[in-house]
Amino acid sequence: MHESRVPTVVSTSPFADQKPGTSGLRKPVTVFQQPHYLENFIQSVFDSLPDHEGQTLVIGGDGRFFNAEAIQVILRMACANGIRRILVGRHGLLSTPAVSHLIRKHRAYGGFVLSASHNPGGAHGDFGIKYNIGNGGPAPESLTDTIFENSRKISRFRIVAAPHCDLGRIGTCQLNNTEVEIIDPVADYAELMESLFDFKAISDLLKSPDFRMRFDAMNAVTGPYAKTILEDHLGAPKGTVVNAVPLQDFGGIHPDPNPTHAADLVAAMQGATALDFGAASDGDGDRNMILGANAYVTPSDSLAIIAAHAHLIPGYAGRLTGIARSMPTSRAADRVAAKQGVPCFETPTGWKFFGTLLDAGMVTFCGEESFGTGSDHVREKDGLWAVLYWLNILAKTRMPVSKILAEHWQTYGRDYYSRHDYENLDIATANALMHDLKTQSLNGKVFGNRTVTMHDDFAYSDPVSNQATSGQGIRVIFSDGARMVFRLSGTGTSGATLRVYLERFEPNPQAQDIDTQDALKELIILSREISGIEARTGRKTPDVIT
Ligand code: G16
């Protein structure tokens, strides 16, 4: 037990760049290491939270460089700001969905997730902080706006001087009146998963000699979760989970579960010796990628297939109330919702926009094209949850992933879908491109055999809170339902990233087996023409295609 210390009030001056983006504040580590940078942001959060004194918080992160150091600062600041109890994952580790679950389970006031998600880590990588509210989900825009306002006028922060808590030892550490509990990061989450899925059926599948799978934790936080659940609890062969130890720099890789950054896994899923099932997760464990033997499941299709199979999954059978997807996500889920007679909501990009719908019981499943799927079990997207859900589908149907996909498309039609990213663009050039895309007149224009039927900048009014949000992406929709969407990313930390989302619907089962880039060829060419990407940026091809 540490001796009591008196809170100190430290004078500071504002930083101009502490506006949270799509998912919290993300910056290079070197920015966070500036004196007072972290403290200013954390104090701005406390200054934005009414009645936080005497409350409980949850704190954890993805283990990246600066994680443990930042946690020690936040603990001392939480203590100085009157927080009574803090739950911290051992070694400072907690996946984003695990934080969400712990907040809900312990009825905590909120929590801090320390992560820059899929962005690279290490001393020269990125760091990030997200604040989650009492429902377990990301702070809504009204709160992040207040945090930003406070960060612009901050003049002091509160902190206690105290020795470090030992984050490596399960137990408690007392900071003045604040009790810090170091907990097993995996146990509660594993129990939640067991309550949702048919572990017996999944275990039988995983132990079957005909089934071979790999889960790539990408040297990030999901490693300990996947090892415990897949190997220890469900009996998958040792070695099923690879890159399972969270490293401060993720071993130098980009912990983003997509075909570009999880190329080794993708290779193992191809050819005659392909594994039956492959999956990967990102830095903080909220994203997922699902693969079968010679089959890639787009995140948009994954959401639709998850919803269509709810009747097979113990935690979801008979209780599908609705589905929500972010606007740039394909409309595959809408088709499932229509068939099941439930609503499908289209929200702006960012998991924070799903929170009100989930809280109101209006949706059961949510998903985004950016490798995010989840349900009302927590208020974040959940990578390992999606993997277990797919394993449960496979265990019940005993069909290969490719057949599940093919049957789904035969029933609902196929939404060919791809996202093209142009990274690290000059910010002024990217803004000008978006401005011109928005203001040019496209309605009624004919391109080949397609006519533009809608051209707008997506705006949203939350059906529960009525909060309005605008400027969420330029949509160009054609007479045949094909669509292209242009957005600037809100999660990058260097330059601007232009995302171009392309899709078209193919109802004919005979034409559902074309390579995606070929199927979208005309739209791809058109998207480059309309936006003038090459002329403006000199880029002929995207940096990442998903
Ligand atoms: C975050 C958000 C997601 C969003 C994604 C991409 O994911 O939580 O809702 O879809 O970023 O956002 P953008 O297109 O603005 O870069 P994560 O996994 O990075 O927290």
Coordinates of C-alpha atoms and ligand atoms in Angstrom, one line a residue:
M1 CA 0.0 0.0 0.0
H2 CA 1.4 3.4 -1.0
E3 CA 1.4 6.4 1.4
S4 CA -1.1 9.1 0.9
R5 CA -0.2 12.1 -1.3
V6 CA -1.9 15.5 -1.7
P7 CA -3.3 16.3 -5.2
T8 CA -1.2 18.9 -7.0
V9 CA -2.6 21.4 -9.3
V10 CA -0.2 22.0 -12.2
S11 CA -0.4 25.0 -14.5
T12 CA -0.5 24.3 -18.2
S13 CA -1.4 25.9 -21.5
P14 CA -3.6 24.4 -24.3
F15 CA -2.5 22.4 -27.4
A16 CA -4.6 23.3 -30.4
D17 CA -4.7 19.8 -31.9
Q18 CA -6.6 17.7 -29.3
K19 CA -9.8 17.2 -31.4
P20 CA -10.9 13.5 -31.2
G21 CA -11.3 11.9 -34.6
T22 CA -13.5 9.0 -35.8
S23 CA -12.3 7.0 -32.8
G24 CA -10.6 9.1 -30.1
L25 CA -7.4 11.1 -30.1
R26 CA -4.7 9.5 -32.2
K27 CA -1.3 11.0 -32.7
P28 CA 2.3 9.9 -33.1
V29 CA 3.9 8.7 -29.8
T30 CA 6.2 11.7 -30.0
V31 CA 3.3 14.1 -29.9
F32 CA 1.9 12.4 -26.8
Q33 CA 5.4 12.5 -25.2
Q34 CA 5.5 16.3 -25.2
P35 CA 5.3 17.6 -21.6
H36 CA 1.7 18.0 -20.5
Y37 CA 0.2 16.7 -23.8
L38 CA -1.3 13.6 -22.2
E39 CA -2.2 15.3 -19.0
N40 CA -4.0 18.1 -20.8
F41 CA -6.2 15.7 -22.7
I42 CA -7.0 13.5 -19.7
Q43 CA -7.9 16.6 -17.6
S44 CA -10.1 17.9 -20.5
V45 CA -11.9 14.6 -20.3
F46 CA -12.5 14.8 -16.5
D47 CA -13.5 18.5 -16.9
S48 CA -16.2 17.3 -19.4
L49 CA -17.7 14.6 -17.1
P50 CA -20.3 15.7 -14.7
D51 CA -20.4 14.0 -11.3
H52 CA -17.4 11.8 -11.8
E53 CA -16.2 12.0 -8.2
G54 CA -16.5 8.8 -6.2
Q55 CA -17.1 6.8 -9.4
T56 CA -15.5 3.7 -10.9
L57 CA -13.4 3.7 -14.1
V58 CA -11.9 0.9 -16.3
I59 CA -8.5 1.4 -17.9
G60 CA -6.6 -0.7 -20.3
G61 CA -4.9 -0.7 -23.7
D62 CA -3.5 -2.7 -26.5
G63 CA 0.1 -2.9 -25.0
R64 CA 1.7 -0.6 -27.5
F65 CA 4.7 1.6 -26.7
F66 CA 3.7 4.2 -24.1
N67 CA 0.8 2.2 -22.9
A68 CA 2.1 1.4 -19.4
E69 CA 3.6 4.8 -18.9
A70 CA 0.3 6.6 -19.9
I71 CA -1.7 4.3 -17.5
Q72 CA 0.4 5.4 -14.6
V73 CA -0.2 9.0 -15.4
I74 CA -3.9 8.4 -15.8
L75 CA -4.2 6.5 -12.5
R76 CA -2.6 9.4 -10.6
M77 CA -4.8 12.0 -12.4
A78 CA -7.9 9.9 -11.8
C79 CA -7.0 9.8 -8.1
A80 CA -6.5 13.5 -8.0
N81 CA -9.9 14.0 -9.8
G82 CA -11.7 12.1 -7.2
I83 CA -12.3 8.7 -8.9
R84 CA -12.8 6.1 -6.1
R85 CA -12.2 2.7 -7.9
I86 CA -10.2 1.8 -11.0
L87 CA -10.1 -1.6 -12.7
V88 CA -6.9 -2.1 -14.8
G89 CA -6.0 -5.1 -16.9
R90 CA -2.9 -6.9 -15.8
H91 CA 0.2 -5.4 -17.6
G92 CA -2.1 -2.6 -18.7
L93 CA -3.7 -4.9 -21.3
L94 CA -7.4 -4.9 -22.2
S95 CA -8.9 -5.2 -25.6
T96 CA -11.4 -2.6 -26.6
P97 CA -14.4 -4.9 -26.4
A98 CA -13.2 -6.2 -23.1
V99 CA -13.2 -2.6 -21.7
S100 CA -16.7 -2.2 -23.0
H101 CA -17.8 -5.4 -21.3
L102 CA -16.1 -4.5 -18.0
I103 CA -17.7 -1.0 -17.9
R104 CA -21.1 -2.6 -18.4
K105 CA -20.5 -5.5 -16.0
H106 CA -19.3 -3.4 -13.1
R107 CA -21.7 -0.5 -13.9
A108 CA -18.6 1.7 -14.1
Y109 CA -18.9 5.4 -14.9
G110 CA -16.7 5.0 -18.0
G111 CA -13.3 4.0 -19.1
F112 CA -10.1 4.8 -21.0
V113 CA -8.9 2.6 -23.9
L114 CA -5.3 3.3 -24.8
S115 CA -4.9 2.4 -28.4
A116 CA -4.4 3.7 -31.9
S117 CA -6.2 0.6 -33.1
H118 CA -4.7 -0.7 -36.4
N119 CA -2.1 2.1 -36.7
P120 CA 1.5 0.9 -36.3
G121 CA 3.1 1.1 -32.8
G122 CA 6.5 1.5 -31.3
A123 CA 8.5 4.6 -30.4
H124 CA 8.0 6.1 -33.8
G125 CA 4.5 4.7 -34.3
D126 CA 1.1 6.0 -33.1
F127 CA -0.6 6.2 -29.7
G128 CA -4.2 7.0 -28.9
I129 CA -6.8 7.5 -26.2
K130 CA -10.5 6.8 -26.4
Y131 CA -12.9 7.7 -23.6
N132 CA -15.9 5.3 -23.3
I133 CA -19.1 6.2 -21.4
G134 CA -21.2 4.2 -19.0
N135 CA -23.0 2.2 -21.7
G136 CA -19.6 0.8 -22.6
G137 CA -19.4 2.6 -25.9
P138 CA -17.4 5.4 -27.4
A139 CA -18.1 8.9 -26.2
P140 CA -20.8 10.4 -28.5
E141 CA -20.0 13.5 -30.5
S142 CA -21.6 15.9 -28.0
L143 CA -19.1 14.7 -25.4
T144 CA -16.0 14.7 -27.7
D145 CA -16.9 18.2 -28.8
T146 CA -17.0 19.3 -25.1
I147 CA -13.6 17.6 -24.5
F148 CA -12.1 19.4 -27.4
E149 CA -13.6 22.8 -26.2
N150 CA -12.1 22.1 -22.8
S151 CA -8.7 21.2 -24.3
R152 CA -8.6 24.6 -26.0
K153 CA -9.0 26.6 -22.8
I154 CA -7.3 24.3 -20.2
S155 CA -5.1 26.2 -17.7
R156 CA -4.4 23.5 -15.1
F157 CA -4.5 19.8 -14.4
R158 CA -4.7 17.7 -11.2
I159 CA -2.4 14.9 -10.4
V160 CA -1.1 13.2 -7.3
A161 CA 2.6 12.3 -6.8
A162 CA 2.8 8.6 -6.0
P163 CA 4.9 5.6 -6.8
H164 CA 3.9 3.5 -9.7
C165 CA 1.3 0.7 -9.2
D166 CA 2.7 -2.7 -10.1
L167 CA 0.5 -3.5 -13.1
G168 CA 2.0 -7.0 -13.5
R169 CA 0.5 -8.4 -10.3
I170 CA -3.2 -9.2 -9.8
G171 CA -4.4 -7.5 -6.7
T172 CA -5.0 -4.0 -5.4
C173 CA -2.9 -0.8 -5.1
Q174 CA -4.1 2.1 -3.0
L175 CA -3.6 5.7 -4.2
N176 CA -5.0 8.0 -1.5
N177 CA -8.7 7.1 -1.4
T178 CA -8.6 5.5 -4.8
E179 CA -8.5 1.7 -5.0
V180 CA -6.7 0.4 -8.1
E181 CA -7.6 -3.3 -8.9
I182 CA -5.3 -5.1 -11.3
I183 CA -7.5 -7.8 -12.9
D184 CA -7.1 -10.7 -15.3
P185 CA -7.8 -9.1 -18.7
V186 CA -9.4 -12.2 -20.2
A187 CA -11.6 -14.0 -17.7
D188 CA -14.7 -11.8 -17.8
Y189 CA -14.6 -11.6 -21.6
A190 CA -14.2 -15.3 -22.0
E191 CA -17.2 -15.9 -19.7
L192 CA -19.3 -13.5 -21.8
M193 CA -18.3 -15.4 -25.0
E194 CA -19.3 -18.7 -23.5
S195 CA -22.7 -17.3 -22.6
L196 CA -23.4 -16.4 -26.3
F197 CA -22.1 -19.3 -28.3
D198 CA -22.4 -23.1 -28.5
F199 CA -19.0 -23.9 -27.1
K200 CA -19.6 -27.6 -27.2
A201 CA -20.4 -27.5 -31.0
I202 CA -17.4 -25.2 -31.7
S203 CA -15.1 -27.4 -29.6
D204 CA -16.2 -30.5 -31.6
L205 CA -15.4 -28.7 -34.8
L206 CA -12.0 -27.5 -33.6
K207 CA -11.0 -30.9 -32.4
S208 CA -12.1 -32.6 -35.6
P209 CA -9.1 -33.8 -37.7
D210 CA -10.8 -32.5 -40.9
F211 CA -10.8 -28.9 -39.7
R212 CA -7.7 -26.8 -39.8
M213 CA -7.7 -23.1 -38.8
R214 CA -5.4 -20.3 -37.9
F215 CA -6.0 -17.1 -35.9
D216 CA -3.5 -14.4 -36.4
A217 CA -3.4 -12.0 -33.4
M218 CA -0.8 -9.8 -35.3
N219 CA 1.4 -9.4 -32.2
A220 CA -1.4 -7.4 -30.6
V221 CA -3.8 -7.5 -27.7
T222 CA -6.1 -10.4 -28.9
G223 CA -3.3 -12.9 -28.5
P224 CA -4.0 -13.8 -24.8
Y225 CA -7.8 -13.7 -25.4
A226 CA -7.6 -16.0 -28.5
K227 CA -5.1 -18.4 -26.8
T228 CA -7.3 -18.8 -23.7
I229 CA -10.6 -19.1 -25.5
L230 CA -9.7 -21.0 -28.7
E231 CA -6.9 -23.2 -27.4
D232 CA -7.4 -23.6 -23.6
H233 CA -11.2 -23.5 -23.4
L234 CA -12.3 -24.9 -26.8
G235 CA -9.4 -27.3 -27.4
A236 CA -8.1 -26.0 -30.7
P237 CA -4.6 -27.5 -31.3
K238 CA -1.7 -25.6 -29.8
G239 CA -0.3 -23.2 -32.3
T240 CA -3.7 -22.4 -33.8
V241 CA -3.2 -18.8 -32.6
V242 CA -0.1 -17.2 -34.1
N243 CA 1.7 -14.0 -33.3
A244 CA 0.0 -14.3 -29.9
V245 CA 2.2 -12.2 -27.7
P246 CA 1.4 -8.5 -27.6
L247 CA 4.5 -6.5 -28.5
Q248 CA 5.1 -2.8 -28.0
D249 CA 5.7 -2.3 -31.7
F250 CA 3.6 -5.2 -32.9
G251 CA 6.8 -6.8 -34.3
G252 CA 7.1 -4.0 -36.8
I253 CA 3.9 -4.9 -38.6
H254 CA 0.8 -2.9 -39.3
P255 CA -1.8 -4.6 -37.0
D256 CA -4.6 -4.2 -39.5
P257 CA -6.5 -7.4 -40.4
N258 CA -7.0 -6.9 -44.1
P259 CA -5.6 -8.7 -47.2
T260 CA -2.7 -6.2 -47.5
H261 CA -1.4 -6.3 -43.9
A262 CA -2.3 -9.9 -43.1
A263 CA -0.7 -11.2 -46.3
D264 CA 0.8 -14.3 -44.6
L265 CA -2.5 -15.5 -43.4
V266 CA -4.1 -14.8 -46.8
A267 CA -1.4 -16.9 -48.4
A268 CA -2.1 -19.8 -46.1
M269 CA -5.7 -19.7 -47.1
Q270 CA -5.0 -20.2 -50.8
G271 CA -4.3 -23.2 -53.1
A272 CA -4.7 -26.9 -52.7
T273 CA -3.4 -27.0 -49.1
A274 CA -5.4 -24.1 -47.9
L275 CA -6.6 -24.1 -44.3
D276 CA -10.4 -24.4 -43.7
F277 CA -10.8 -21.2 -41.7
G278 CA -8.5 -18.2 -41.1
A279 CA -9.1 -15.0 -39.1
A280 CA -7.1 -12.1 -37.8
S281 CA -7.7 -9.2 -35.4
D282 CA -6.2 -5.7 -35.0
G283 CA -4.1 -3.8 -32.4
D284 CA -6.9 -3.4 -29.9
G285 CA -9.0 -6.4 -30.8
D286 CA -12.1 -4.8 -32.2
R287 CA -11.6 -5.5 -35.9
N288 CA -11.7 -8.9 -37.6
M289 CA -11.0 -10.5 -41.0
I290 CA -12.7 -13.8 -41.9
L291 CA -11.3 -16.1 -44.6
G292 CA -12.1 -19.6 -45.8
A293 CA -10.2 -22.0 -48.1
N294 CA -9.8 -19.8 -51.2
A295 CA -12.5 -17.5 -49.9
Y296 CA -12.4 -14.0 -48.6
V297 CA -15.5 -12.6 -46.7
T298 CA -15.9 -8.9 -47.1
P299 CA -16.8 -7.2 -43.8
S300 CA -20.1 -6.1 -45.4
D301 CA -21.0 -9.7 -46.4
S302 CA -19.9 -10.9 -42.9
L303 CA -22.4 -8.6 -41.3
A304 CA -25.2 -9.8 -43.6
I305 CA -24.3 -13.5 -43.1
I306 CA -24.0 -13.1 -39.3
A307 CA -27.5 -11.6 -39.3
A308 CA -28.9 -14.2 -41.6
H309 CA -27.7 -17.1 -39.3
A310 CA -28.8 -15.6 -36.0
H311 CA -31.3 -18.5 -35.6
L312 CA -28.3 -21.0 -35.2
I313 CA -26.6 -19.1 -32.4
P314 CA -27.8 -19.6 -28.8
G315 CA -27.3 -15.9 -27.8
Y316 CA -29.2 -14.6 -30.7
A317 CA -31.8 -17.1 -31.8
G318 CA -35.3 -15.4 -32.1
R319 CA -34.2 -12.0 -31.1
L320 CA -33.2 -10.1 -34.2
T321 CA -34.6 -6.6 -33.7
G322 CA -32.7 -4.7 -36.4
I323 CA -29.4 -4.2 -38.1
A324 CA -27.2 -1.1 -38.4
R325 CA -24.4 -0.4 -40.8
S326 CA -22.2 2.6 -41.5
M327 CA -23.1 4.5 -44.7
P328 CA -20.1 3.3 -46.8
T329 CA -20.7 -0.3 -45.8
S330 CA -22.4 -2.3 -48.6
R331 CA -26.1 -2.8 -48.7
A332 CA -25.9 -6.6 -48.2
A333 CA -27.2 -6.3 -44.7
D334 CA -30.2 -4.3 -45.9
R335 CA -31.3 -7.3 -47.9
V336 CA -31.2 -9.6 -44.9
A337 CA -33.1 -7.1 -42.8
A338 CA -35.8 -6.7 -45.5
K339 CA -36.3 -10.5 -45.7
Q340 CA -36.5 -10.8 -41.9
G341 CA -38.9 -7.8 -41.7
V342 CA -36.6 -5.8 -39.4
P343 CA -35.2 -2.3 -40.0
C344 CA -31.7 -1.5 -41.2
F345 CA -30.2 1.8 -40.1
E346 CA -27.6 3.6 -42.1
T347 CA -25.3 5.7 -39.8
P348 CA -22.1 7.8 -40.3
T349 CA -18.7 6.1 -40.0
G350 CA -17.8 5.5 -36.4
W351 CA -18.9 2.9 -33.9
K352 CA -20.1 5.8 -31.7
F353 CA -23.1 6.2 -33.9
F354 CA -24.5 2.7 -33.1
G355 CA -24.6 3.3 -29.3
T356 CA -28.1 4.9 -29.1
L357 CA -29.7 2.3 -31.4
L358 CA -28.2 -0.5 -29.4
D359 CA -29.2 1.0 -26.0
A360 CA -32.8 1.5 -27.3
G361 CA -32.9 -2.2 -28.4
M362 CA -33.5 -1.1 -32.0
V363 CA -30.7 -3.2 -33.4
T364 CA -29.0 -6.5 -32.5
F365 CA -26.1 -6.4 -35.0
C366 CA -23.9 -3.6 -36.3
G367 CA -21.2 -3.6 -38.8
E368 CA -18.8 -1.5 -40.8
E369 CA -16.8 -2.1 -44.0
S370 CA -13.6 -1.3 -42.0
F371 CA -13.5 -4.8 -40.6
G372 CA -15.8 -4.1 -37.7
T373 CA -18.7 -6.3 -36.7
G374 CA -20.5 -6.6 -33.3
S375 CA -23.7 -6.9 -31.5
D376 CA -25.6 -5.7 -28.4
H377 CA -23.4 -7.8 -26.1
V378 CA -21.1 -4.8 -25.8
R379 CA -21.0 -1.3 -27.2
E380 CA -17.9 -1.7 -29.4
K381 CA -17.1 -3.8 -32.4
D382 CA -15.6 -7.1 -31.4
G383 CA -13.0 -9.0 -33.4
L384 CA -12.9 -12.3 -31.5
W385 CA -16.7 -12.3 -31.1
A386 CA -17.0 -12.3 -34.9
V387 CA -14.5 -15.2 -35.2
L388 CA -16.5 -17.2 -32.6
Y389 CA -19.7 -16.4 -34.4
W390 CA -18.4 -17.7 -37.7
L391 CA -17.0 -20.8 -36.0
N392 CA -20.5 -21.4 -34.5
I393 CA -22.0 -21.1 -38.0
L394 CA -19.4 -23.5 -39.4
A395 CA -20.0 -25.9 -36.5
K396 CA -23.7 -25.9 -37.1
T397 CA -23.8 -26.0 -40.9
R398 CA -20.6 -28.1 -41.4
M399 CA -20.2 -26.2 -44.7
P400 CA -17.1 -24.6 -46.0
V401 CA -16.9 -20.8 -45.9
S402 CA -17.0 -20.6 -49.7
K403 CA -20.3 -22.5 -49.8
I404 CA -21.8 -20.3 -47.1
L405 CA -20.9 -17.3 -49.2
A406 CA -22.2 -18.8 -52.5
E407 CA -25.5 -19.8 -50.9
H408 CA -26.0 -16.4 -49.3
W409 CA -25.4 -14.7 -52.7
Q410 CA -27.8 -17.1 -54.4
T411 CA -30.5 -16.2 -51.9
Y412 CA -29.9 -12.4 -51.6
G413 CA -27.8 -11.5 -54.6
R414 CA -24.2 -10.4 -54.4
D415 CA -23.0 -6.9 -53.6
Y416 CA -19.6 -6.7 -55.2
Y417 CA -17.7 -4.3 -52.9
S418 CA -14.2 -2.8 -52.6
R419 CA -12.5 0.1 -50.9
H420 CA -9.6 1.9 -52.4
D421 CA -7.4 4.0 -50.1
Y422 CA -5.0 6.7 -51.2
E423 CA -2.8 7.4 -48.1
N424 CA -0.7 10.3 -46.9
L425 CA -2.0 12.9 -49.4
D426 CA -1.4 16.6 -49.0
I427 CA -4.2 17.8 -46.8
A428 CA -5.1 20.9 -48.8
T429 CA -5.1 18.9 -52.1
A430 CA -7.4 16.2 -50.5
N431 CA -9.8 18.9 -49.1
A432 CA -9.9 20.6 -52.5
L433 CA -10.7 17.3 -54.2
M434 CA -13.6 16.7 -51.7
H435 CA -14.9 20.2 -52.1
D436 CA -15.0 19.9 -55.9
L437 CA -16.6 16.5 -55.7
K438 CA -19.3 18.0 -53.5
T439 CA -20.0 21.1 -55.6
Q440 CA -19.8 19.7 -59.1
S441 CA -23.2 19.0 -60.6
L442 CA -23.6 15.2 -61.2
N443 CA -27.3 14.6 -60.8
G444 CA -28.8 13.3 -64.0
K445 CA -25.4 12.9 -65.7
V446 CA -25.0 9.8 -67.9
F447 CA -21.8 7.7 -67.7
G448 CA -21.9 4.8 -70.1
N449 CA -25.1 3.0 -69.4
R450 CA -25.4 4.5 -65.9
T451 CA -27.2 7.7 -64.9
V452 CA -26.5 9.5 -61.6
T453 CA -29.7 9.4 -59.6
M454 CA -28.4 10.8 -56.4
H455 CA -25.3 12.9 -55.5
D456 CA -25.1 14.3 -52.0
D457 CA -23.0 14.8 -48.9
F458 CA -24.3 12.3 -46.3
A459 CA -26.1 13.8 -43.3
Y460 CA -27.6 11.9 -40.4
S461 CA -30.1 12.6 -37.7
D462 CA -29.9 10.0 -34.8
P463 CA -33.4 8.5 -34.5
V464 CA -33.0 8.2 -30.8
S465 CA -31.1 11.3 -29.7
N466 CA -32.1 13.5 -32.7
Q467 CA -28.5 14.7 -32.8
A468 CA -27.7 15.8 -36.3
T469 CA -24.4 15.2 -38.1
S470 CA -23.4 16.4 -41.6
G471 CA -20.5 16.2 -44.0
Q472 CA -20.1 12.4 -43.7
G473 CA -19.1 11.5 -47.2
I474 CA -20.0 12.2 -50.8
R475 CA -22.4 9.7 -52.3
V476 CA -22.8 9.1 -56.0
I477 CA -25.6 6.6 -56.7
F478 CA -26.5 5.3 -60.2
S479 CA -29.7 4.2 -61.9
D480 CA -28.8 0.5 -61.5
G481 CA -28.1 0.9 -57.8
A482 CA -24.3 0.9 -58.2
R483 CA -22.7 3.4 -55.8
M484 CA -19.4 5.2 -55.1
V485 CA -18.7 7.0 -51.9
F486 CA -15.8 9.4 -51.2
R487 CA -14.6 10.2 -47.6
L488 CA -11.5 11.4 -45.9
S489 CA -10.4 9.2 -43.1
G490 CA -10.8 10.4 -39.5
T491 CA -8.2 8.0 -38.0
G492 CA -5.0 8.7 -39.9
T493 CA -2.1 10.6 -38.2
S494 CA -0.1 11.7 -41.3
G495 CA -1.5 13.7 -44.2
A496 CA -4.9 12.9 -45.5
T497 CA -6.3 9.5 -46.5
L498 CA -8.9 9.4 -49.3
R499 CA -11.2 6.4 -49.1
V500 CA -13.2 5.5 -52.2
Y501 CA -15.9 2.9 -51.6
L502 CA -17.3 1.1 -54.7
E503 CA -20.1 -1.3 -55.1
R504 CA -22.6 -2.8 -57.4
F505 CA -25.4 -5.4 -57.0
E506 CA -25.5 -8.6 -59.0
P507 CA -28.7 -10.6 -58.6
N508 CA -27.8 -13.2 -61.3
P509 CA -26.3 -16.4 -59.7
Q510 CA -24.4 -17.1 -62.9
A511 CA -22.5 -13.9 -62.6
Q512 CA -21.6 -14.0 -58.9
D513 CA -18.2 -15.6 -59.3
I514 CA -16.2 -12.8 -61.0
D515 CA -13.1 -11.3 -59.4
T516 CA -14.2 -8.3 -57.4
Q517 CA -11.8 -5.8 -59.0
D518 CA -13.0 -7.0 -62.5
A519 CA -16.6 -6.8 -61.5
L520 CA -16.1 -3.2 -60.4
K521 CA -13.8 -2.1 -63.2
E522 CA -16.1 0.4 -64.8
L523 CA -16.9 2.0 -61.5
I524 CA -13.2 2.1 -60.5
I525 CA -12.3 4.0 -63.7
L526 CA -15.3 6.3 -63.3
S527 CA -14.4 7.1 -59.7
R528 CA -10.9 8.2 -60.7
E529 CA -12.3 10.3 -63.6
I530 CA -15.0 12.0 -61.5
S531 CA -12.6 12.9 -58.7
G532 CA -9.6 13.6 -60.8
I533 CA -7.4 11.7 -58.3
E534 CA -4.4 11.2 -60.6
A535 CA -4.4 14.8 -62.0
R536 CA -4.6 16.2 -58.5
T537 CA -2.4 13.9 -56.5
G538 CA -0.2 12.1 -59.1
R539 CA -1.4 8.8 -57.7
K540 CA -2.3 6.2 -60.4
T541 CA -3.3 3.4 -58.1
P542 CA -4.5 3.2 -54.4
D543 CA -2.1 2.2 -51.6
V544 CA -4.5 -0.3 -50.1
I545 CA -7.3 -2.2 -51.6
T546 CA -9.7 -4.1 -49.4
Ligands
G16_1 C1 -12.4 3.3 -36.3 C2 -13.8 3.5 -36.0 C3 -14.7 2.9 -37.0 C4 -14.3 3.4 -38.4 C5 -12.8 3.2 -38.6 C6 -12.3 3.8 -39.9 O1 -12.0 2.0 -36.2 O2 -14.2 3.0 -34.7 O3 -16.0 3.1 -36.7 O4 -15.0 2.7 -39.4 O5 -12.1 3.8 -37.6 O6 -12.6 5.2 -39.8 P1 -12.0 6.2 -40.9 O7 -12.5 5.7 -42.2 O8 -12.5 7.5 -40.4 O9 -10.5 6.1 -40.8 P2 -10.8 1.6 -35.3 O10 -10.7 0.1 -35.4 O11 -9.6 2.3 -35.9 O12 -11.1 2.1 -33.9

